[in-house]
Amino acid sequence: MLGVINMENKFNASFLAQQRENTMNGNFPFNRSVEALFESCLLDYRISNLKEKIDAALDQHESTLFQALSKELASLEAAELTIS
């Protein structure tokens, strides 16, 4: 287990060193791809969370909440398509 932790620490140190070097050289493509991945994961989480809320609203027969959440979900799914 300690070996795995050490390997992870070495990877993280290498990753951070690469990030610093990219920033100092004014080279940001790697940073942008990481940022895009983060945004995509965040959107996926928000979409999943909204779908759960929509299901709960349907179960509780809350039509106004359902409509509001459905509009927000459509907006997020459209944003997800523009990122992809």
CSV table of C-alpha atoms in Angstrom, one decimal:
chain,number,residue,atom,x,y,z
A,1,MET,CA,0.0,0.0,0.0
A,2,LEU,CA,2.8,2.4,0.8
A,3,GLY,CA,4.3,1.8,-2.6
A,4,VAL,CA,1.1,2.8,-4.3
A,5,ILE,CA,0.9,6.0,-2.2
A,6,ASN,CA,4.5,6.8,-3.1
A,7,MET,CA,3.8,6.3,-6.8
A,8,GLU,CA,0.8,8.5,-6.6
A,9,ASN,CA,2.8,11.2,-4.8
A,10,LYS,CA,5.5,11.0,-7.6
A,11,PHE,CA,2.8,11.3,-10.3
A,12,ASN,CA,1.2,14.3,-8.5
A,13,ALA,CA,4.6,16.0,-8.2
A,14,SER,CA,5.4,15.4,-11.8
A,15,PHE,CA,1.9,16.6,-12.9
A,16,LEU,CA,2.4,19.8,-10.8
A,17,ALA,CA,5.8,20.4,-12.2
A,18,GLN,CA,4.4,20.0,-15.8
A,19,GLN,CA,1.6,22.5,-15.0
A,20,ARG,CA,4.1,25.0,-13.6
A,21,GLU,CA,6.4,24.6,-16.7
A,22,ASN,CA,3.4,25.0,-19.1
A,23,THR,CA,2.3,28.2,-17.3
A,24,MET,CA,5.8,29.6,-17.2
A,25,ASN,CA,6.2,28.9,-21.0
A,26,GLY,CA,2.9,30.4,-21.8
A,27,ASN,CA,1.7,27.0,-23.1
A,28,PHE,CA,-1.8,26.3,-21.9
A,29,PRO,CA,-3.3,23.5,-24.0
A,30,PHE,CA,-2.9,20.9,-21.3
A,31,ASN,CA,-4.4,23.2,-18.7
A,32,ARG,CA,-7.4,23.9,-21.0
A,33,SER,CA,-8.0,20.2,-21.6
A,34,VAL,CA,-8.0,19.6,-17.8
A,35,GLU,CA,-10.3,22.6,-17.4
A,36,ALA,CA,-12.7,21.2,-20.1
A,37,LEU,CA,-12.7,17.8,-18.4
A,38,PHE,CA,-13.5,19.4,-15.1
A,39,GLU,CA,-16.3,21.4,-16.6
A,40,SER,CA,-17.7,18.2,-18.3
A,41,CYS,CA,-17.6,16.3,-15.1
A,42,LEU,CA,-19.3,19.1,-13.2
A,43,LEU,CA,-22.0,19.3,-15.8
A,44,ASP,CA,-22.5,15.5,-15.7
A,45,TYR,CA,-22.9,15.8,-11.9
A,46,ARG,CA,-25.4,18.7,-12.2
A,47,ILE,CA,-27.4,16.9,-14.8
A,48,SER,CA,-27.5,13.7,-12.8
A,49,ASN,CA,-28.6,15.7,-9.7
A,50,LEU,CA,-31.3,17.5,-11.6
A,51,LYS,CA,-32.7,14.2,-13.0
A,52,GLU,CA,-33.0,12.9,-9.4
A,53,LYS,CA,-34.8,16.1,-8.4
A,54,ILE,CA,-37.1,15.8,-11.4
A,55,ASP,CA,-37.9,12.2,-10.4
A,56,ALA,CA,-38.7,13.3,-6.9
A,57,ALA,CA,-40.9,16.1,-8.1
A,58,LEU,CA,-42.8,13.7,-10.3
A,59,ASP,CA,-43.3,11.3,-7.4
A,60,GLN,CA,-44.6,14.2,-5.3
A,61,HIS,CA,-46.8,15.5,-8.1
A,62,GLU,CA,-45.2,18.9,-8.0
A,63,SER,CA,-45.8,20.1,-11.6
A,64,THR,CA,-44.4,23.6,-11.1
A,65,LEU,CA,-41.1,22.3,-9.7
A,66,PHE,CA,-41.0,19.6,-12.4
A,67,GLN,CA,-41.3,22.3,-15.2
A,68,ALA,CA,-38.6,24.5,-13.7
A,69,LEU,CA,-36.2,21.6,-13.2
A,70,SER,CA,-36.9,20.3,-16.7
A,71,LYS,CA,-36.1,23.8,-18.2
A,72,GLU,CA,-32.8,23.9,-16.2
A,73,LEU,CA,-31.9,20.4,-17.3
A,74,ALA,CA,-32.5,21.2,-21.0
A,75,SER,CA,-30.2,24.3,-20.6
A,76,LEU,CA,-27.5,22.2,-19.0
A,77,GLU,CA,-27.7,19.5,-21.6
A,78,ALA,CA,-27.4,22.2,-24.3
A,79,ALA,CA,-24.3,23.5,-22.5
A,80,GLU,CA,-22.9,20.0,-22.4
A,81,LEU,CA,-23.2,19.7,-26.1
A,82,THR,CA,-21.3,22.9,-26.7
A,83,ILE,CA,-18.4,21.8,-24.5
A,84,SER,CA,-18.1,18.4,-26.2
